[in-house]
């Protein structure tokens, strides 16, 4: 079946602009995660949703970062007043969720490469 | 919170040789340890995982071992092939946390 998809794949923003990144998880997946991957580094956790509920946002680096999943499916990560240090690949992942048992597989999307000039 | 260290950062092997990548973690409550392969510009792909009630798991040329006492786990790739060249990430998931903490990655180059 279709995997996790993300759009846009590439985004260039001028410093100070707002951006919105979209994630379409695998159909039926309850859990959705956002990660930030800086060049040459491993992904770092940003936030976690279970259906529409944002259960963990401890990884969001500042209050300029905001994520939502209003209907428990598609999710949007919004970054306000972008800064150069926000340049990274933003990865979305989804999994079946807690009803599937502990520690089920997270499937990643291709990511959105954000470049802030 | 959890901290995952991964070594080495780069690894070059001759085709047909074995490759070993090692990770340590800090949270003794962590109970799930996946390994992801990421080719340049592509998404991370799960290649194997292990849970804390198992010491070793194999899938064809790939194996993972876990030592909970020492808090380390390793990826073993045998009979390496050029298509194994990629960046490999280990990760750990703490009990009840769902989020994955990743290592910094190992760039594996398999030389034909």
JSON list of C-alpha atoms in Angstrom, two decimals:
[
{"chain": "A", "resi": 1, "resn": "UNK", "atom": "CA", "xyz": [0.00, 0.00, 0.00]},
{"chain": "A", "resi": 2, "resn": "UNK", "atom": "CA", "xyz": [0.95, 3.68, -0.07]},
{"chain": "A", "resi": 3, "resn": "UNK", "atom": "CA", "xyz": [3.58, 4.75, 2.38]},
{"chain": "A", "resi": 4, "resn": "UNK", "atom": "CA", "xyz": [3.95, 7.99, 4.31]},
{"chain": "A", "resi": 5, "resn": "UNK", "atom": "CA", "xyz": [4.00, 10.98, 2.01]},
{"chain": "A", "resi": 6, "resn": "UNK", "atom": "CA", "xyz": [5.16, 14.53, 2.66]},
{"chain": "A", "resi": 7, "resn": "UNK", "atom": "CA", "xyz": [4.85, 17.79, 0.79]},
{"chain": "A", "resi": 8, "resn": "UNK", "atom": "CA", "xyz": [6.50, 19.84, -0.38]},
{"chain": "A", "resi": 9, "resn": "UNK", "atom": "CA", "xyz": [9.68, 17.82, -0.84]},
{"chain": "A", "resi": 10, "resn": "UNK", "atom": "CA", "xyz": [11.75, 21.01, -0.94]},
{"chain": "A", "resi": 11, "resn": "UNK", "atom": "CA", "xyz": [11.02, 24.43, 0.50]},
{"chain": "A", "resi": 12, "resn": "UNK", "atom": "CA", "xyz": [13.12, 27.56, 0.33]},
{"chain": "A", "resi": 13, "resn": "UNK", "atom": "CA", "xyz": [12.09, 30.40, 2.62]},
{"chain": "A", "resi": 14, "resn": "UNK", "atom": "CA", "xyz": [13.47, 33.81, 3.35]},
{"chain": "A", "resi": 15, "resn": "UNK", "atom": "CA", "xyz": [14.32, 34.46, 6.97]},
{"chain": "A", "resi": 16, "resn": "UNK", "atom": "CA", "xyz": [11.21, 35.63, 8.77]},
{"chain": "A", "resi": 17, "resn": "UNK", "atom": "CA", "xyz": [8.71, 33.86, 6.53]},
{"chain": "A", "resi": 18, "resn": "UNK", "atom": "CA", "xyz": [6.20, 31.32, 7.81]},
{"chain": "A", "resi": 19, "resn": "UNK", "atom": "CA", "xyz": [6.17, 27.81, 6.35]},
{"chain": "A", "resi": 20, "resn": "UNK", "atom": "CA", "xyz": [3.77, 24.86, 6.54]},
{"chain": "A", "resi": 21, "resn": "UNK", "atom": "CA", "xyz": [4.86, 21.28, 5.98]},
{"chain": "A", "resi": 22, "resn": "UNK", "atom": "CA", "xyz": [2.34, 18.52, 5.35]},
{"chain": "A", "resi": 23, "resn": "UNK", "atom": "CA", "xyz": [2.39, 14.84, 6.27]},
{"chain": "A", "resi": 24, "resn": "UNK", "atom": "CA", "xyz": [0.02, 12.13, 5.03]},
{"chain": "A", "resi": 25, "resn": "UNK", "atom": "CA", "xyz": [0.48, 9.05, 7.21]},
{"chain": "A", "resi": 26, "resn": "UNK", "atom": "CA", "xyz": [-0.27, 5.48, 6.25]},
{"chain": "A", "resi": 27, "resn": "UNK", "atom": "CA", "xyz": [-4.03, 4.96, 6.30]},
{"chain": "A", "resi": 28, "resn": "UNK", "atom": "CA", "xyz": [-5.22, 3.65, 9.64]},
{"chain": "A", "resi": 29, "resn": "UNK", "atom": "CA", "xyz": [-2.09, 4.57, 11.54]},
{"chain": "A", "resi": 30, "resn": "UNK", "atom": "CA", "xyz": [-2.97, 6.05, 14.89]},
{"chain": "A", "resi": 31, "resn": "UNK", "atom": "CA", "xyz": [0.44, 7.40, 15.87]},
{"chain": "A", "resi": 32, "resn": "UNK", "atom": "CA", "xyz": [2.24, 10.18, 14.03]},
{"chain": "A", "resi": 33, "resn": "UNK", "atom": "CA", "xyz": [5.65, 11.65, 14.76]},
{"chain": "A", "resi": 34, "resn": "UNK", "atom": "CA", "xyz": [7.67, 14.61, 13.51]},
{"chain": "A", "resi": 35, "resn": "UNK", "atom": "CA", "xyz": [11.46, 14.55, 13.55]},
{"chain": "A", "resi": 36, "resn": "UNK", "atom": "CA", "xyz": [14.08, 17.11, 12.52]},
{"chain": "A", "resi": 37, "resn": "UNK", "atom": "CA", "xyz": [17.23, 15.88, 10.80]},
{"chain": "A", "resi": 38, "resn": "UNK", "atom": "CA", "xyz": [20.14, 18.29, 10.50]},
{"chain": "A", "resi": 39, "resn": "UNK", "atom": "CA", "xyz": [22.78, 17.62, 7.87]},
{"chain": "A", "resi": 40, "resn": "UNK", "atom": "CA", "xyz": [24.96, 14.66, 8.84]},
{"chain": "A", "resi": 41, "resn": "UNK", "atom": "CA", "xyz": [22.96, 13.93, 12.00]},
{"chain": "A", "resi": 42, "resn": "UNK", "atom": "CA", "xyz": [20.36, 11.47, 13.14]},
{"chain": "A", "resi": 43, "resn": "UNK", "atom": "CA", "xyz": [16.69, 12.43, 13.31]},
{"chain": "A", "resi": 44, "resn": "UNK", "atom": "CA", "xyz": [15.67, 14.27, 16.48]},
{"chain": "A", "resi": 45, "resn": "UNK", "atom": "CA", "xyz": [12.18, 13.97, 17.94]},
{"chain": "A", "resi": 46, "resn": "UNK", "atom": "CA", "xyz": [9.92, 16.99, 17.75]},
{"chain": "A", "resi": 47, "resn": "UNK", "atom": "CA", "xyz": [6.37, 15.92, 18.60]},
{"chain": "A", "resi": 48, "resn": "UNK", "atom": "CA", "xyz": [3.96, 12.96, 18.80]},
{"chain": "A", "resi": 49, "resn": "UNK", "atom": "CA", "xyz": [0.24, 12.58, 18.07]},
{"chain": "A", "resi": 50, "resn": "UNK", "atom": "CA", "xyz": [-2.11, 9.78, 18.95]},
{"chain": "A", "resi": 51, "resn": "UNK", "atom": "CA", "xyz": [-5.08, 10.35, 16.66]},
{"chain": "A", "resi": 52, "resn": "UNK", "atom": "CA", "xyz": [-5.79, 14.09, 16.97]},
{"chain": "A", "resi": 53, "resn": "UNK", "atom": "CA", "xyz": [-4.28, 14.44, 20.43]},
{"chain": "A", "resi": 54, "resn": "UNK", "atom": "CA", "xyz": [-0.79, 15.89, 20.70]},
{"chain": "A", "resi": 55, "resn": "UNK", "atom": "CA", "xyz": [0.58, 13.82, 23.57]},
{"chain": "A", "resi": 56, "resn": "UNK", "atom": "CA", "xyz": [4.18, 14.97, 23.52]},
{"chain": "A", "resi": 57, "resn": "UNK", "atom": "CA", "xyz": [5.64, 18.19, 22.17]},
{"chain": "A", "resi": 58, "resn": "UNK", "atom": "CA", "xyz": [8.76, 18.19, 24.29]},
{"chain": "A", "resi": 59, "resn": "UNK", "atom": "CA", "xyz": [11.08, 18.24, 21.27]},
{"chain": "A", "resi": 60, "resn": "UNK", "atom": "CA", "xyz": [9.74, 21.40, 19.65]},
{"chain": "A", "resi": 61, "resn": "UNK", "atom": "CA", "xyz": [12.71, 23.80, 19.80]},
{"chain": "A", "resi": 62, "resn": "UNK", "atom": "CA", "xyz": [10.76, 27.01, 20.31]},
{"chain": "A", "resi": 63, "resn": "UNK", "atom": "CA", "xyz": [7.26, 28.48, 20.35]},
{"chain": "A", "resi": 64, "resn": "UNK", "atom": "CA", "xyz": [7.74, 29.30, 16.67]},
{"chain": "A", "resi": 65, "resn": "UNK", "atom": "CA", "xyz": [7.08, 25.62, 15.95]},
{"chain": "A", "resi": 66, "resn": "UNK", "atom": "CA", "xyz": [3.52, 24.39, 15.98]},
{"chain": "A", "resi": 67, "resn": "UNK", "atom": "CA", "xyz": [2.01, 21.08, 14.87]},
{"chain": "A", "resi": 68, "resn": "UNK", "atom": "CA", "xyz": [-1.56, 19.94, 14.44]},
{"chain": "A", "resi": 69, "resn": "UNK", "atom": "CA", "xyz": [-3.52, 16.89, 13.34]},
{"chain": "A", "resi": 70, "resn": "UNK", "atom": "CA", "xyz": [-7.13, 18.09, 13.61]},
{"chain": "A", "resi": 71, "resn": "UNK", "atom": "CA", "xyz": [-8.92, 15.04, 12.17]},
{"chain": "A", "resi": 72, "resn": "UNK", "atom": "CA", "xyz": [-6.48, 12.40, 13.31]},
{"chain": "A", "resi": 73, "resn": "UNK", "atom": "CA", "xyz": [-5.05, 11.81, 9.84]},
{"chain": "A", "resi": 74, "resn": "UNK", "atom": "CA", "xyz": [-3.08, 14.48, 7.95]},
{"chain": "A", "resi": 75, "resn": "UNK", "atom": "CA", "xyz": [-0.69, 16.56, 10.03]},
{"chain": "A", "resi": 76, "resn": "UNK", "atom": "CA", "xyz": [0.86, 19.95, 9.46]},
{"chain": "A", "resi": 77, "resn": "UNK", "atom": "CA", "xyz": [4.03, 21.29, 11.00]},
{"chain": "A", "resi": 78, "resn": "UNK", "atom": "CA", "xyz": [4.15, 25.07, 10.93]},
{"chain": "A", "resi": 79, "resn": "UNK", "atom": "CA", "xyz": [7.21, 27.17, 11.57]},
{"chain": "A", "resi": 80, "resn": "UNK", "atom": "CA", "xyz": [6.70, 30.87, 12.10]},
{"chain": "A", "resi": 81, "resn": "UNK", "atom": "CA", "xyz": [9.30, 33.57, 11.48]},
{"chain": "A", "resi": 82, "resn": "UNK", "atom": "CA", "xyz": [11.81, 31.06, 10.12]},
{"chain": "A", "resi": 83, "resn": "UNK", "atom": "CA", "xyz": [15.48, 31.39, 11.10]},
{"chain": "A", "resi": 84, "resn": "UNK", "atom": "CA", "xyz": [18.59, 30.02, 9.39]},
{"chain": "A", "resi": 85, "resn": "UNK", "atom": "CA", "xyz": [19.01, 27.45, 12.15]},
{"chain": "A", "resi": 86, "resn": "UNK", "atom": "CA", "xyz": [15.65, 25.97, 11.15]},
{"chain": "A", "resi": 87, "resn": "UNK", "atom": "CA", "xyz": [17.25, 24.67, 7.92]},
{"chain": "A", "resi": 88, "resn": "UNK", "atom": "CA", "xyz": [16.99, 20.88, 8.06]},
{"chain": "A", "resi": 89, "resn": "UNK", "atom": "CA", "xyz": [15.05, 17.93, 6.73]},
{"chain": "A", "resi": 90, "resn": "UNK", "atom": "CA", "xyz": [11.74, 17.48, 8.51]},
{"chain": "A", "resi": 91, "resn": "UNK", "atom": "CA", "xyz": [10.68, 13.85, 8.66]},
{"chain": "A", "resi": 92, "resn": "UNK", "atom": "CA", "xyz": [7.25, 12.51, 9.45]},
{"chain": "A", "resi": 93, "resn": "UNK", "atom": "CA", "xyz": [6.69, 8.95, 10.64]},
{"chain": "A", "resi": 94, "resn": "UNK", "atom": "CA", "xyz": [3.58, 6.95, 11.44]},
{"chain": "A", "resi": 95, "resn": "UNK", "atom": "CA", "xyz": [2.85, 3.70, 13.22]},
{"chain": "A", "resi": 96, "resn": "UNK", "atom": "CA", "xyz": [-0.18, 1.56, 14.00]},
{"chain": "A", "resi": 97, "resn": "UNK", "atom": "CA", "xyz": [-0.26, 2.89, 17.53]},
{"chain": "A", "resi": 98, "resn": "UNK", "atom": "CA", "xyz": [-0.50, 1.57, 21.06]},
{"chain": "A", "resi": 99, "resn": "UNK", "atom": "CA", "xyz": [-3.25, -0.94, 20.30]},
{"chain": "A", "resi": 100, "resn": "UNK", "atom": "CA", "xyz": [-0.76, -2.79, 18.10]},
{"chain": "A", "resi": 101, "resn": "UNK", "atom": "CA", "xyz": [1.29, -3.54, 21.18]},
{"chain": "A", "resi": 102, "resn": "UNK", "atom": "CA", "xyz": [4.43, -1.94, 22.56]},
{"chain": "A", "resi": 103, "resn": "UNK", "atom": "CA", "xyz": [7.11, -0.56, 20.28]},
{"chain": "A", "resi": 104, "resn": "UNK", "atom": "CA", "xyz": [5.58, -1.03, 16.85]},
{"chain": "A", "resi": 105, "resn": "UNK", "atom": "CA", "xyz": [7.45, 0.01, 13.74]},
{"chain": "A", "resi": 106, "resn": "UNK", "atom": "CA", "xyz": [7.67, 3.64, 12.73]},
{"chain": "A", "resi": 107, "resn": "UNK", "atom": "CA", "xyz": [7.50, 4.17, 8.96]},
{"chain": "A", "resi": 108, "resn": "UNK", "atom": "CA", "xyz": [9.11, 7.32, 7.67]},
{"chain": "A", "resi": 109, "resn": "UNK", "atom": "CA", "xyz": [8.16, 9.68, 4.90]},
{"chain": "A", "resi": 110, "resn": "UNK", "atom": "CA", "xyz": [10.71, 11.06, 2.42]},
{"chain": "A", "resi": 111, "resn": "UNK", "atom": "CA", "xyz": [11.01, 14.32, 4.33]},
{"chain": "A", "resi": 112, "resn": "UNK", "atom": "CA", "xyz": [10.80, 18.00, 3.46]},
{"chain": "A", "resi": 113, "resn": "UNK", "atom": "CA", "xyz": [14.14, 19.74, 3.00]},
{"chain": "A", "resi": 114, "resn": "UNK", "atom": "CA", "xyz": [13.75, 23.28, 4.34]},
{"chain": "A", "resi": 115, "resn": "UNK", "atom": "CA", "xyz": [16.36, 25.87, 3.46]},
{"chain": "A", "resi": 116, "resn": "UNK", "atom": "CA", "xyz": [16.11, 29.27, 5.11]},
{"chain": "A", "resi": 117, "resn": "UNK", "atom": "CA", "xyz": [18.06, 32.01, 3.40]},
{"chain": "B", "resi": 1, "resn": "UNK", "atom": "CA", "xyz": [16.26, 11.65, 28.80]},
{"chain": "B", "resi": 2, "resn": "UNK", "atom": "CA", "xyz": [17.66, 8.91, 26.63]},
{"chain": "B", "resi": 3, "resn": "UNK", "atom": "CA", "xyz": [21.10, 9.32, 25.03]},
{"chain": "B", "resi": 4, "resn": "UNK", "atom": "CA", "xyz": [22.35, 7.05, 22.24]},
{"chain": "B", "resi": 5, "resn": "UNK", "atom": "CA", "xyz": [26.00, 6.90, 21.18]},
{"chain": "B", "resi": 6, "resn": "UNK", "atom": "CA", "xyz": [26.95, 5.23, 17.89]},
{"chain": "B", "resi": 7, "resn": "UNK", "atom": "CA", "xyz": [30.35, 4.10, 16.62]},
{"chain": "B", "resi": 8, "resn": "UNK", "atom": "CA", "xyz": [32.09, 4.28, 14.26]},
{"chain": "B", "resi": 9, "resn": "UNK", "atom": "CA", "xyz": [30.93, 7.35, 12.35]},
{"chain": "B", "resi": 10, "resn": "UNK", "atom": "CA", "xyz": [32.41, 6.00, 9.11]},
{"chain": "B", "resi": 11, "resn": "UNK", "atom": "CA", "xyz": [33.25, 2.45, 8.09]},
{"chain": "B", "resi": 12, "resn": "UNK", "atom": "CA", "xyz": [34.80, 1.14, 4.89]},
{"chain": "B", "resi": 13, "resn": "UNK", "atom": "CA", "xyz": [34.87, -2.57, 4.12]},
{"chain": "B", "resi": 14, "resn": "UNK", "atom": "CA", "xyz": [35.74, -4.70, 1.13]},
{"chain": "B", "resi": 15, "resn": "UNK", "atom": "CA", "xyz": [32.86, -6.39, -0.63]},
{"chain": "B", "resi": 16, "resn": "UNK", "atom": "CA", "xyz": [32.21, -9.75, 1.00]},
{"chain": "B", "resi": 17, "resn": "UNK", "atom": "CA", "xyz": [33.62, -8.73, 4.38]},
{"chain": "B", "resi": 18, "resn": "UNK", "atom": "CA", "xyz": [31.53, -8.19, 7.51]},
{"chain": "B", "resi": 19, "resn": "UNK", "atom": "CA", "xyz": [30.59, -4.85, 9.04]},
{"chain": "B", "resi": 20, "resn": "UNK", "atom": "CA", "xyz": [29.80, -4.18, 12.69]},
{"chain": "B", "resi": 21, "resn": "UNK", "atom": "CA", "xyz": [28.23, -1.01, 14.10]},
{"chain": "B", "resi": 22, "resn": "UNK", "atom": "CA", "xyz": [27.86, -0.51, 17.85]},
{"chain": "B", "resi": 23, "resn": "UNK", "atom": "CA", "xyz": [25.52, 1.62, 19.93]},
{"chain": "B", "resi": 24, "resn": "UNK", "atom": "CA", "xyz": [25.16, 2.33, 23.63]},
{"chain": "B", "resi": 25, "resn": "UNK", "atom": "CA", "xyz": [22.17, 3.82, 25.39]},
{"chain": "B", "resi": 26, "resn": "UNK", "atom": "CA", "xyz": [21.68, 5.45, 28.76]},
{"chain": "B", "resi": 27, "resn": "UNK", "atom": "CA", "xyz": [18.11, 4.66, 29.86]},
{"chain": "B", "resi": 28, "resn": "UNK", "atom": "CA", "xyz": [17.91, 1.20, 31.36]},
{"chain": "B", "resi": 29, "resn": "UNK", "atom": "CA", "xyz": [14.12, 1.29, 30.88]},
{"chain": "B", "resi": 30, "resn": "UNK", "atom": "CA", "xyz": [14.47, 1.42, 27.07]},
{"chain": "B", "resi": 31, "resn": "UNK", "atom": "CA", "xyz": [13.00, -1.70, 25.54]},
{"chain": "B", "resi": 32, "resn": "UNK", "atom": "CA", "xyz": [12.93, -1.35, 21.76]},
{"chain": "B", "resi": 33, "resn": "UNK", "atom": "CA", "xyz": [15.93, -0.91, 19.47]},
{"chain": "B", "resi": 34, "resn": "UNK", "atom": "CA", "xyz": [15.41, -0.48, 15.72]},
{"chain": "B", "resi": 35, "resn": "UNK", "atom": "CA", "xyz": [18.06, 0.01, 13.04]},
{"chain": "B", "resi": 36, "resn": "UNK", "atom": "CA", "xyz": [17.38, 2.19, 10.01]},
{"chain": "B", "resi": 37, "resn": "UNK", "atom": "CA", "xyz": [19.21, 2.45, 6.69]},
{"chain": "B", "resi": 38, "resn": "UNK", "atom": "CA", "xyz": [19.16, 5.79, 4.92]},
{"chain": "B", "resi": 39, "resn": "UNK", "atom": "CA", "xyz": [20.45, 6.26, 1.40]},
{"chain": "B", "resi": 40, "resn": "UNK", "atom": "CA", "xyz": [21.37, 9.74, 0.25]},
{"chain": "B", "resi": 41, "resn": "UNK", "atom": "CA", "xyz": [18.28, 11.90, -0.10]},
{"chain": "B", "resi": 42, "resn": "UNK", "atom": "CA", "xyz": [15.94, 9.05, 0.81]},
{"chain": "B", "resi": 43, "resn": "UNK", "atom": "CA", "xyz": [13.76, 8.19, 3.78]},
{"chain": "B", "resi": 44, "resn": "UNK", "atom": "CA", "xyz": [15.05, 6.06, 6.67]},
{"chain": "B", "resi": 45, "resn": "UNK", "atom": "CA", "xyz": [14.05, 2.43, 6.13]},
{"chain": "B", "resi": 46, "resn": "UNK", "atom": "CA", "xyz": [13.78, -0.08, 8.97]},
{"chain": "B", "resi": 47, "resn": "UNK", "atom": "CA", "xyz": [16.11, -3.02, 8.37]},
{"chain": "B", "resi": 48, "resn": "UNK", "atom": "CA", "xyz": [15.86, -4.89, 11.67]},
{"chain": "B", "resi": 49, "resn": "UNK", "atom": "CA", "xyz": [14.74, -4.32, 15.23]},
{"chain": "B", "resi": 50, "resn": "UNK", "atom": "CA", "xyz": [15.05, -6.05, 18.58]},
{"chain": "B", "resi": 51, "resn": "UNK", "atom": "CA", "xyz": [13.04, -5.92, 21.77]},
{"chain": "B", "resi": 52, "resn": "UNK", "atom": "CA", "xyz": [14.38, -6.17, 25.27]},
{"chain": "B", "resi": 53, "resn": "UNK", "atom": "CA", "xyz": [13.19, -9.73, 25.86]},
{"chain": "B", "resi": 54, "resn": "UNK", "atom": "CA", "xyz": [15.44, -11.03, 23.07]},
{"chain": "B", "resi": 55, "resn": "UNK", "atom": "CA", "xyz": [19.26, -11.18, 22.95]},
{"chain": "B", "resi": 56, "resn": "UNK", "atom": "CA", "xyz": [19.80, -11.71, 19.24]},
{"chain": "B", "resi": 57, "resn": "UNK", "atom": "CA", "xyz": [17.81, -11.56, 16.04]},
{"chain": "B", "resi": 58, "resn": "UNK", "atom": "CA", "xyz": [18.82, -12.51, 12.50]},
{"chain": "B", "resi": 59, "resn": "UNK", "atom": "CA", "xyz": [17.39, -11.76, 9.08]},
{"chain": "B", "resi": 60, "resn": "UNK", "atom": "CA", "xyz": [19.46, -13.25, 6.26]},
{"chain": "B", "resi": 61, "resn": "UNK", "atom": "CA", "xyz": [22.75, -11.30, 6.19]},
{"chain": "B", "resi": 62, "resn": "UNK", "atom": "CA", "xyz": [21.74, -8.92, 8.98]},
{"chain": "B", "resi": 63, "resn": "UNK", "atom": "CA", "xyz": [21.80, -9.59, 12.71]},
{"chain": "B", "resi": 64, "resn": "UNK", "atom": "CA", "xyz": [21.37, -7.49, 15.82]},
{"chain": "B", "resi": 65, "resn": "UNK", "atom": "CA", "xyz": [22.56, -8.34, 19.32]},
{"chain": "B", "resi": 66, "resn": "UNK", "atom": "CA", "xyz": [21.46, -6.73, 22.57]},
{"chain": "B", "resi": 67, "resn": "UNK", "atom": "CA", "xyz": [23.20, -6.70, 25.93]},
{"chain": "B", "resi": 68, "resn": "UNK", "atom": "CA", "xyz": [20.82, -5.10, 28.42]},
{"chain": "B", "resi": 69, "resn": "UNK", "atom": "CA", "xyz": [23.23, -5.36, 31.33]},
{"chain": "B", "resi": 70, "resn": "UNK", "atom": "CA", "xyz": [25.87, -3.36, 29.48]},
{"chain": "B", "resi": 71, "resn": "UNK", "atom": "CA", "xyz": [23.26, -1.24, 27.70]},
{"chain": "B", "resi": 72, "resn": "UNK", "atom": "CA", "xyz": [24.63, -1.76, 24.24]},
{"chain": "B", "resi": 73, "resn": "UNK", "atom": "CA", "xyz": [23.42, -3.26, 20.97]},
{"chain": "B", "resi": 74, "resn": "UNK", "atom": "CA", "xyz": [25.15, -3.96, 17.69]},
{"chain": "B", "resi": 75, "resn": "UNK", "atom": "CA", "xyz": [24.34, -4.42, 14.02]},
{"chain": "B", "resi": 76, "resn": "UNK", "atom": "CA", "xyz": [26.20, -7.09, 12.08]},
{"chain": "B", "resi": 77, "resn": "UNK", "atom": "CA", "xyz": [26.13, -7.28, 8.29]},
{"chain": "B", "resi": 78, "resn": "UNK", "atom": "CA", "xyz": [27.80, -10.29, 6.71]},
{"chain": "B", "resi": 79, "resn": "UNK", "atom": "CA", "xyz": [28.87, -10.81, 3.08]},
{"chain": "B", "resi": 80, "resn": "UNK", "atom": "CA", "xyz": [28.56, -7.09, 2.41]},
{"chain": "B", "resi": 81, "resn": "UNK", "atom": "CA", "xyz": [27.54, -5.91, -1.05]},
{"chain": "B", "resi": 82, "resn": "UNK", "atom": "CA", "xyz": [27.94, -2.50, -2.73]},
{"chain": "B", "resi": 83, "resn": "UNK", "atom": "CA", "xyz": [24.20, -1.87, -2.30]},
{"chain": "B", "resi": 84, "resn": "UNK", "atom": "CA", "xyz": [24.71, -2.02, 1.47]},
{"chain": "B", "resi": 85, "resn": "UNK", "atom": "CA", "xyz": [26.50, 1.35, 1.19]},
{"chain": "B", "resi": 86, "resn": "UNK", "atom": "CA", "xyz": [24.41, 3.89, 3.09]},
{"chain": "B", "resi": 87, "resn": "UNK", "atom": "CA", "xyz": [24.12, 5.63, 6.45]},
{"chain": "B", "resi": 88, "resn": "UNK", "atom": "CA", "xyz": [22.89, 3.39, 9.24]},
{"chain": "B", "resi": 89, "resn": "UNK", "atom": "CA", "xyz": [21.18, 4.72, 12.36]},
{"chain": "B", "resi": 90, "resn": "UNK", "atom": "CA", "xyz": [20.51, 2.94, 15.61]},
{"chain": "B", "resi": 91, "resn": "UNK", "atom": "CA", "xyz": [17.72, 4.11, 17.86]},
{"chain": "B", "resi": 92, "resn": "UNK", "atom": "CA", "xyz": [16.21, 3.40, 21.25]},
{"chain": "B", "resi": 93, "resn": "UNK", "atom": "CA", "xyz": [12.67, 3.81, 22.54]},
{"chain": "B", "resi": 94, "resn": "UNK", "atom": "CA", "xyz": [12.11, 4.30, 26.24]},
{"chain": "B", "resi": 95, "resn": "UNK", "atom": "CA", "xyz": [9.36, 2.42, 28.06]},
{"chain": "B", "resi": 96, "resn": "UNK", "atom": "CA", "xyz": [6.05, 4.16, 27.40]},
{"chain": "B", "resi": 97, "resn": "UNK", "atom": "CA", "xyz": [7.62, 7.09, 25.58]},
{"chain": "B", "resi": 98, "resn": "UNK", "atom": "CA", "xyz": [7.00, 6.07, 21.92]},
{"chain": "B", "resi": 99, "resn": "UNK", "atom": "CA", "xyz": [9.57, 8.54, 20.63]},
{"chain": "B", "resi": 100, "resn": "UNK", "atom": "CA", "xyz": [12.82, 7.23, 19.16]},
{"chain": "B", "resi": 101, "resn": "UNK", "atom": "CA", "xyz": [16.21, 8.62, 20.17]},
{"chain": "B", "resi": 102, "resn": "UNK", "atom": "CA", "xyz": [18.70, 8.14, 17.35]},
{"chain": "B", "resi": 103, "resn": "UNK", "atom": "CA", "xyz": [22.44, 7.80, 17.20]},
{"chain": "B", "resi": 104, "resn": "UNK", "atom": "CA", "xyz": [24.42, 10.13, 14.93]},
{"chain": "B", "resi": 105, "resn": "UNK", "atom": "CA", "xyz": [24.76, 7.53, 12.20]},
{"chain": "B", "resi": 106, "resn": "UNK", "atom": "CA", "xyz": [27.45, 5.40, 10.57]},
{"chain": "B", "resi": 107, "resn": "UNK", "atom": "CA", "xyz": [28.35, 5.94, 6.93]},
{"chain": "B", "resi": 108, "resn": "UNK", "atom": "CA", "xyz": [29.11, 2.50, 5.53]},
{"chain": "B", "resi": 109, "resn": "UNK", "atom": "CA", "xyz": [31.03, 2.23, 2.27]},
{"chain": "B", "resi": 110, "resn": "UNK", "atom": "CA", "xyz": [31.38, -1.18, 0.65]},
{"chain": "B", "resi": 111, "resn": "UNK", "atom": "CA", "xyz": [34.25, -1.19, -1.81]},
{"chain": "B", "resi": 112, "resn": "UNK", "atom": "CA", "xyz": [33.78, -3.52, -4.82]}
]
